[in-house]
Amino acid sequence: MTTLIINIKELLQVENVPKKMVCGKEMKIIPSIKNAFLLIENTIIKDFGKMEDLPKINTEKIIDAKGKTVLPTWCDSHSHIVYAGNREQEFIDRINGLSYEEIANNGGGILNSVLKLQQTSEEELYQQSAKRVEEIMKLGTGAVEIKSGYGLTKEAELKMLRVIKRLNENYPITIKSTFLAAHALPSEFKNNKSGYLDKVIHEILPFVAKEKLADYIDVFCETGYFSVDDADRLLKAGAEYGLIPKIHVNQFTAIGGVQVGVKYKALSVDHLELMRDEDLEILKNTGTMPVALPSCSYFLSIPYTPARKIIDAGLPLALATDYNPGSTPSGNMNFVISTACIKMKMTPEEAINAATINGAYAMGLEKTHGSICKGKKANFIITKEIPSYGFIPYSFGNSHIDKVFMEGKEI
Ligand code: NIG
Ligand code: FE
């Protein structure tokens, strides 16, 4: 099956030689072709170029994209989409003055979602999560990472990971899976953190690895959750099973989480709302992608990741949603891009790079996703008629998407 898109006003994020990521000043550039065509063969991008260079070809389907922009689908490298129920009561408690930490200390927060998830059947969890996956696909997300971490028992963590696996099998969106049993301390281990880590490392992790249920390992390295030493123990054990880290660091306090991530060659270090100079320095010349989650800052009213400091230091940056029931009940990458421009002073080009190729890198998907490149997956967005791509972040809160294609098919 071949599909030809013609008369594209502007085709964004094109490349002939696939790159791994974009860093620093390069992030200000989005390579594009005006008045372009895009040719799809089955699930793959076959060709693209200027309309004047369009070869004579027979295609089964032609789409006229006059006045419209085409760009790769978003790559959301950090989410917790598999969860049970919601936490809108905590949202109201926060409006009435309680902090996220105070809610967690009163037995709410992550442990609230853990209880709900443990009481939810695997089938029901799948159904609730599938709805969210369908929702983000319509919003233009073509690849997403999903974490466990609301189970905290062997049984419940495996239930989450099996649901992630099934979602990946059943939907055209590409899904990467991360094992996050060190997300919070379950109440039965309240005064025995090392006992819980022993259980994660010796009982759950070997099973997860054997069954190939996770691509990555994660830990919430934060004051009151897991220390740098705890993270070190866990990441060391993960490495023994070949699990690369993608970790939660520097959300509320900067305690050395970035350093432990770099030590274990983390693919990404995520959150980074607080960044010390030494945290920036250690990331230079590594393969570790810094990831910012602006919707989380928006929802919790906490500082935004200092994107300017990170990019101006020559580092790369990726943007993701953090879609979860507690700190970010939204999986809208379009909103993430707008918020990054409005609140973090990223340019539209930087935000689009961060949400496509750099997001793909942060999931190990840069060879197949994140750009318009021959041989990559035919995952792309056709916008409505918009004056320029800067309009996408500028006109925030509105949908500019006309069609979304994944693996060559309109969804
Ligand atoms: O990334 N920071 C830790 N975990 C999630 C929030 C989890 C929750 O509140 O349920 C996050 O923000
Ligand atoms: Fe998170």
Coordinates of C-alpha atoms in Angstrom, one line a residue, residues 27-374:
M27 CA 18.3 22.7 18.7
K28 CA 17.4 26.1 17.2
I29 CA 17.2 24.6 13.8
I30 CA 14.3 22.5 12.3
P31 CA 15.3 21.3 8.8
S32 CA 12.2 21.7 6.6
I33 CA 11.0 21.7 3.0
K34 CA 8.4 24.1 1.8
N35 CA 5.8 22.9 -0.8
A36 CA 6.8 19.3 -0.3
F37 CA 5.6 15.7 -0.9
L38 CA 5.8 12.7 1.3
L39 CA 5.6 9.1 0.0
I40 CA 4.7 6.2 2.3
E41 CA 5.1 2.5 1.4
N42 CA 3.3 0.2 3.8
T43 CA 4.6 1.2 7.3
I44 CA 7.7 3.1 6.2
I45 CA 8.7 6.5 4.8
K46 CA 9.8 5.8 1.2
D47 CA 10.6 9.2 -0.1
F48 CA 10.1 13.0 0.4
G49 CA 11.1 16.2 -1.3
K50 CA 10.0 19.3 -3.2
M51 CA 6.8 19.1 -5.2
E52 CA 8.7 20.2 -8.3
D53 CA 10.9 17.0 -7.9
L54 CA 7.9 14.6 -7.4
P55 CA 8.7 11.5 -9.5
K56 CA 5.9 10.0 -11.7
I57 CA 4.5 7.2 -9.6
N58 CA 1.4 5.2 -9.2
T59 CA 0.0 5.4 -5.7
E60 CA -3.1 3.9 -4.2
K61 CA -4.0 6.9 -2.2
I62 CA -3.3 10.6 -2.6
I63 CA -3.9 13.2 0.1
D64 CA -3.8 16.9 -0.7
A65 CA -2.2 18.8 2.2
K66 CA -2.5 22.3 0.8
G67 CA -2.0 24.9 3.5
K68 CA -1.1 22.2 6.0
T69 CA 2.2 21.4 7.9
V70 CA 3.4 17.8 8.2
L71 CA 5.8 16.8 11.1
P72 CA 6.8 13.6 12.8
T73 CA 4.5 12.3 15.6
W74 CA 5.6 13.3 19.2
C75 CA 7.9 11.0 21.1
D76 CA 6.8 11.0 24.8
S77 CA 9.7 9.5 26.7
H78 CA 8.3 9.6 30.2
S79 CA 4.8 8.5 31.3
H80 CA 2.9 6.5 33.9
I81 CA -0.1 5.9 31.8
V82 CA -1.0 2.5 33.3
Y83 CA -2.8 3.3 36.5
A84 CA -6.1 2.7 38.2
G85 CA -8.6 5.3 39.0
N86 CA -7.8 9.0 39.5
R87 CA -6.8 11.4 42.4
E88 CA -9.0 14.4 41.9
Q89 CA -9.6 14.6 45.7
E90 CA -5.9 15.3 46.2
F91 CA -6.1 18.0 43.5
I92 CA -8.8 19.7 45.5
D93 CA -6.8 19.2 48.8
R94 CA -3.9 21.0 47.1
I95 CA -6.2 23.9 46.0
N96 CA -7.2 24.1 49.7
G97 CA -3.6 24.5 50.8
L98 CA -2.0 21.1 51.3
S99 CA 1.3 20.5 49.4
Y100 CA 2.1 17.4 47.3
E101 CA 4.5 16.3 50.0
E102 CA 2.0 16.8 52.8
I103 CA -0.6 14.7 50.9
A104 CA 2.0 11.9 50.4
N105 CA 3.0 12.0 54.0
N106 CA -0.7 11.6 55.0
G107 CA -0.9 8.3 53.0
G108 CA -2.1 9.9 49.8
G109 CA 0.0 10.4 46.7
I110 CA 1.7 7.4 45.0
L111 CA 0.5 5.0 47.8
N112 CA -3.1 6.0 47.1
S113 CA -2.7 4.9 43.5
V114 CA -0.9 1.8 44.6
L115 CA -3.9 0.7 46.7
K116 CA -6.3 1.4 43.8
L117 CA -4.1 -0.6 41.4
Q118 CA -3.7 -3.6 43.7
Q119 CA -7.5 -3.8 44.0
T120 CA -8.0 -3.5 40.2
S121 CA -8.1 -6.6 38.0
E122 CA -5.6 -6.9 35.1
E123 CA -8.4 -6.7 32.6
E124 CA -9.9 -3.6 34.1
L125 CA -6.4 -2.0 34.3
Y126 CA -5.9 -2.8 30.7
Q127 CA -9.2 -1.2 29.7
Q128 CA -8.6 2.0 31.7
S129 CA -5.0 2.3 30.3
A130 CA -6.1 1.6 26.7
K131 CA -8.4 4.6 26.8
R132 CA -5.4 6.8 27.7
V133 CA -3.3 5.3 24.9
E134 CA -6.0 6.0 22.4
E135 CA -6.4 9.5 23.7
I136 CA -2.6 10.3 23.3
M137 CA -2.5 8.8 19.8
K138 CA -5.2 11.2 18.7
L139 CA -3.1 14.0 20.2
G140 CA -0.3 13.1 17.9
T141 CA 2.0 10.8 20.1
G142 CA 3.5 8.0 18.1
A143 CA 5.9 6.6 20.7
V144 CA 5.6 6.5 24.4
E145 CA 7.5 5.1 27.4
I146 CA 5.3 3.7 30.2
K147 CA 6.5 2.9 33.7
S148 CA 5.4 0.4 36.4
G149 CA 5.6 1.7 40.0
Y150 CA 2.1 1.7 41.2
G151 CA 2.2 -2.0 42.1
L152 CA 5.1 -2.3 44.6
T153 CA 4.4 -6.0 45.1
K154 CA 5.7 -8.7 42.7
E155 CA 2.2 -9.5 41.7
A156 CA 1.1 -5.9 41.1
E157 CA 4.3 -4.8 39.4
L158 CA 4.1 -7.7 37.0
K159 CA 0.4 -6.9 36.4
M160 CA 1.4 -3.4 35.3
L161 CA 4.2 -4.6 33.1
R162 CA 2.0 -7.2 31.4
V163 CA -0.6 -4.5 30.7
I164 CA 2.2 -2.3 29.1
K165 CA 3.3 -5.3 26.9
R166 CA -0.3 -6.0 25.8
L167 CA -0.9 -2.3 24.9
N168 CA 2.3 -2.4 22.8
E169 CA 1.0 -5.5 21.0
N170 CA -2.5 -4.2 20.4
Y171 CA -1.8 -0.6 19.2
P172 CA 0.3 0.9 16.4
I173 CA 1.9 3.4 18.8
T174 CA 5.4 2.2 19.8
I175 CA 5.7 1.5 23.6
K176 CA 8.8 1.1 25.7
S177 CA 8.5 -0.3 29.2
T178 CA 10.3 0.7 32.4
F179 CA 10.5 -1.1 35.7
L180 CA 9.9 1.4 38.5
A181 CA 9.3 -0.7 41.7
A182 CA 11.5 1.9 43.6
H183 CA 8.8 4.6 43.2
A184 CA 7.7 4.7 46.8
L185 CA 8.0 2.6 50.0
P186 CA 5.0 0.3 50.4
S187 CA 3.4 0.7 53.9
E188 CA 4.3 -2.8 54.9
F189 CA 8.0 -1.8 54.6
K190 CA 7.5 1.6 56.2
N191 CA 10.5 1.2 58.5
N192 CA 12.4 -1.2 56.4
K193 CA 13.6 0.4 53.2
S194 CA 16.6 -1.9 52.7
G195 CA 14.2 -4.9 53.1
Y196 CA 12.0 -3.5 50.3
L197 CA 15.1 -2.9 48.1
D198 CA 16.2 -6.5 48.8
K199 CA 12.8 -7.7 47.7
V200 CA 12.9 -5.6 44.5
I201 CA 16.4 -6.6 43.6
H202 CA 16.3 -10.3 44.5
E203 CA 12.6 -11.3 43.9
I204 CA 11.0 -8.9 41.4
L205 CA 13.9 -7.8 39.2
P206 CA 15.2 -11.2 38.2
F207 CA 11.7 -12.2 37.1
V208 CA 11.1 -9.0 35.2
A209 CA 14.4 -9.5 33.4
K210 CA 13.8 -13.2 32.7
E211 CA 10.3 -12.5 31.2
K212 CA 11.7 -9.5 29.2
L213 CA 9.0 -7.3 30.7
A214 CA 11.0 -4.1 30.8
D215 CA 13.4 -2.2 28.6
Y216 CA 14.6 0.2 31.3
I217 CA 14.9 0.5 35.1
D218 CA 13.9 3.6 37.1
V219 CA 14.0 4.9 40.6
F220 CA 12.5 8.0 42.3
C221 CA 15.7 9.4 43.7
E222 CA 14.3 12.1 46.0
T223 CA 14.4 13.2 49.7
G224 CA 11.8 11.1 51.5
Y225 CA 11.8 8.4 48.8
F226 CA 15.0 6.7 47.6
S227 CA 18.5 8.1 48.4
V228 CA 21.5 8.2 46.1
D229 CA 22.9 5.1 47.9
D230 CA 19.6 3.3 47.3
A231 CA 19.6 4.3 43.7
D232 CA 23.2 3.2 43.4
R233 CA 22.3 -0.3 44.7
L234 CA 19.3 -0.6 42.5
L235 CA 20.9 0.6 39.3
K236 CA 23.9 -1.7 39.9
A237 CA 21.5 -4.6 40.2
G238 CA 19.6 -3.5 37.1
A239 CA 22.9 -3.3 35.1
E240 CA 23.7 -6.9 36.0
Y241 CA 20.5 -7.8 34.2
G242 CA 21.2 -5.5 31.3
L243 CA 18.6 -2.9 32.2
I244 CA 19.6 0.7 31.3
P245 CA 18.4 3.4 33.7
K246 CA 16.0 6.2 33.0
I247 CA 15.5 7.9 36.4
H248 CA 13.5 10.5 38.3
V249 CA 15.9 13.0 39.8
N250 CA 16.1 16.6 41.1
Q251 CA 12.3 17.1 41.2
F252 CA 12.0 18.6 44.7
T253 CA 15.6 18.5 45.9
A254 CA 19.0 18.1 44.2
I255 CA 20.8 15.3 46.1
G256 CA 23.2 13.8 43.5
G257 CA 20.7 11.8 41.5
V258 CA 22.1 13.1 38.2
Q259 CA 25.5 11.9 39.2
V260 CA 24.3 8.4 40.0
G261 CA 22.4 8.3 36.7
V262 CA 25.6 9.3 34.7
K263 CA 27.6 6.8 36.7
Y264 CA 25.3 4.0 35.5
K265 CA 25.1 5.4 31.9
A266 CA 21.4 6.4 32.2
L267 CA 19.7 6.9 28.9
S268 CA 17.9 9.8 30.5
V269 CA 17.6 11.8 33.7
D270 CA 14.1 13.2 34.1
H271 CA 12.4 16.1 35.9
L272 CA 15.4 18.3 36.8
E273 CA 13.3 21.1 38.2
L274 CA 16.3 22.0 40.4
M275 CA 19.7 22.0 38.6
R276 CA 23.0 22.9 40.3
D277 CA 26.0 23.9 38.2
E278 CA 27.6 20.5 39.1
D279 CA 24.5 18.7 37.7
L280 CA 24.9 20.5 34.4
E281 CA 28.6 19.8 34.3
I282 CA 28.4 16.1 34.9
L283 CA 26.0 15.7 32.0
K284 CA 28.4 17.1 29.4
N285 CA 29.8 14.7 26.9
T286 CA 27.7 11.8 28.1
G287 CA 25.0 9.8 26.3
T288 CA 22.5 10.8 29.0
M289 CA 19.5 12.9 27.8
P290 CA 18.1 15.5 30.2
V291 CA 14.3 15.3 30.1
A292 CA 11.9 18.1 31.2
L293 CA 8.3 17.6 32.2
P294 CA 6.7 21.0 32.1
S295 CA 3.1 19.8 32.6
C296 CA 4.1 18.5 36.0
S297 CA 5.5 21.9 37.0
Y298 CA 2.3 23.5 35.7
F299 CA 0.1 21.2 37.6
L300 CA 2.0 21.2 40.9
S301 CA 3.1 24.8 40.8
I302 CA 6.8 23.9 41.2
P303 CA 9.7 25.4 39.4
Y304 CA 10.1 24.7 35.6
T305 CA 13.2 22.8 34.5
P306 CA 15.8 25.5 33.6
A307 CA 15.8 24.7 29.9
R308 CA 17.7 27.8 28.9
K309 CA 20.6 26.9 31.2
I310 CA 20.6 23.3 30.0
I311 CA 20.5 24.2 26.2
D312 CA 22.8 27.2 26.5
A313 CA 25.4 24.9 28.2
G314 CA 25.5 22.9 24.9
L315 CA 23.4 20.0 26.3
P316 CA 20.5 18.3 24.6
L317 CA 17.0 18.4 26.1
A318 CA 13.9 16.3 25.6
L319 CA 10.3 17.1 26.6
A320 CA 7.8 14.6 27.8
T321 CA 4.4 14.5 29.6
D322 CA 4.9 12.5 32.8
Y323 CA 1.2 11.5 32.3
N324 CA 0.2 10.1 35.8
P325 CA -2.7 10.5 38.2
G326 CA -0.9 12.5 40.9
S327 CA 1.4 15.2 39.4
T328 CA 0.3 15.3 35.7
P329 CA -3.1 14.0 34.7
S330 CA -2.5 15.0 31.1
G331 CA -0.8 13.2 28.2
N332 CA -1.0 16.2 25.8
M333 CA 2.4 16.7 24.1
N334 CA 0.9 19.8 22.3
F335 CA 0.4 21.4 25.7
V336 CA 3.9 20.4 26.7
I337 CA 5.4 22.1 23.7
S338 CA 3.4 25.3 24.3
T339 CA 4.3 25.3 28.0
A340 CA 7.9 24.8 27.2
C341 CA 7.9 27.9 24.9
I342 CA 5.7 30.0 27.2
K343 CA 7.2 29.2 30.6
M344 CA 10.7 27.8 29.9
K345 CA 11.6 30.2 27.1
M346 CA 12.3 27.5 24.6
T347 CA 11.9 28.5 20.9
P348 CA 9.3 26.6 18.8
E349 CA 12.3 24.9 17.0
E350 CA 13.9 23.8 20.3
A351 CA 10.6 22.5 21.6
I352 CA 9.8 20.5 18.5
N353 CA 13.4 19.0 18.5
A354 CA 12.9 18.2 22.2
A355 CA 9.6 16.5 21.5
T356 CA 10.6 14.5 18.4
I357 CA 14.2 13.4 17.8
N358 CA 15.4 14.0 21.4
G359 CA 12.4 12.2 22.8
A360 CA 13.0 9.3 20.5
Y361 CA 16.6 9.1 21.7
A362 CA 15.4 9.0 25.3
M363 CA 13.5 5.8 24.4
G364 CA 16.3 4.3 22.3
L365 CA 14.1 4.8 19.2
E366 CA 16.1 7.4 17.3
K367 CA 16.8 5.0 14.4
T368 CA 13.0 4.5 13.7
H369 CA 11.2 7.6 15.1
G370 CA 11.5 11.3 15.7
S371 CA 12.1 12.6 12.2
I372 CA 11.0 12.4 8.5
C373 CA 13.7 10.2 7.1
K374 CA 13.6 7.5 4.5

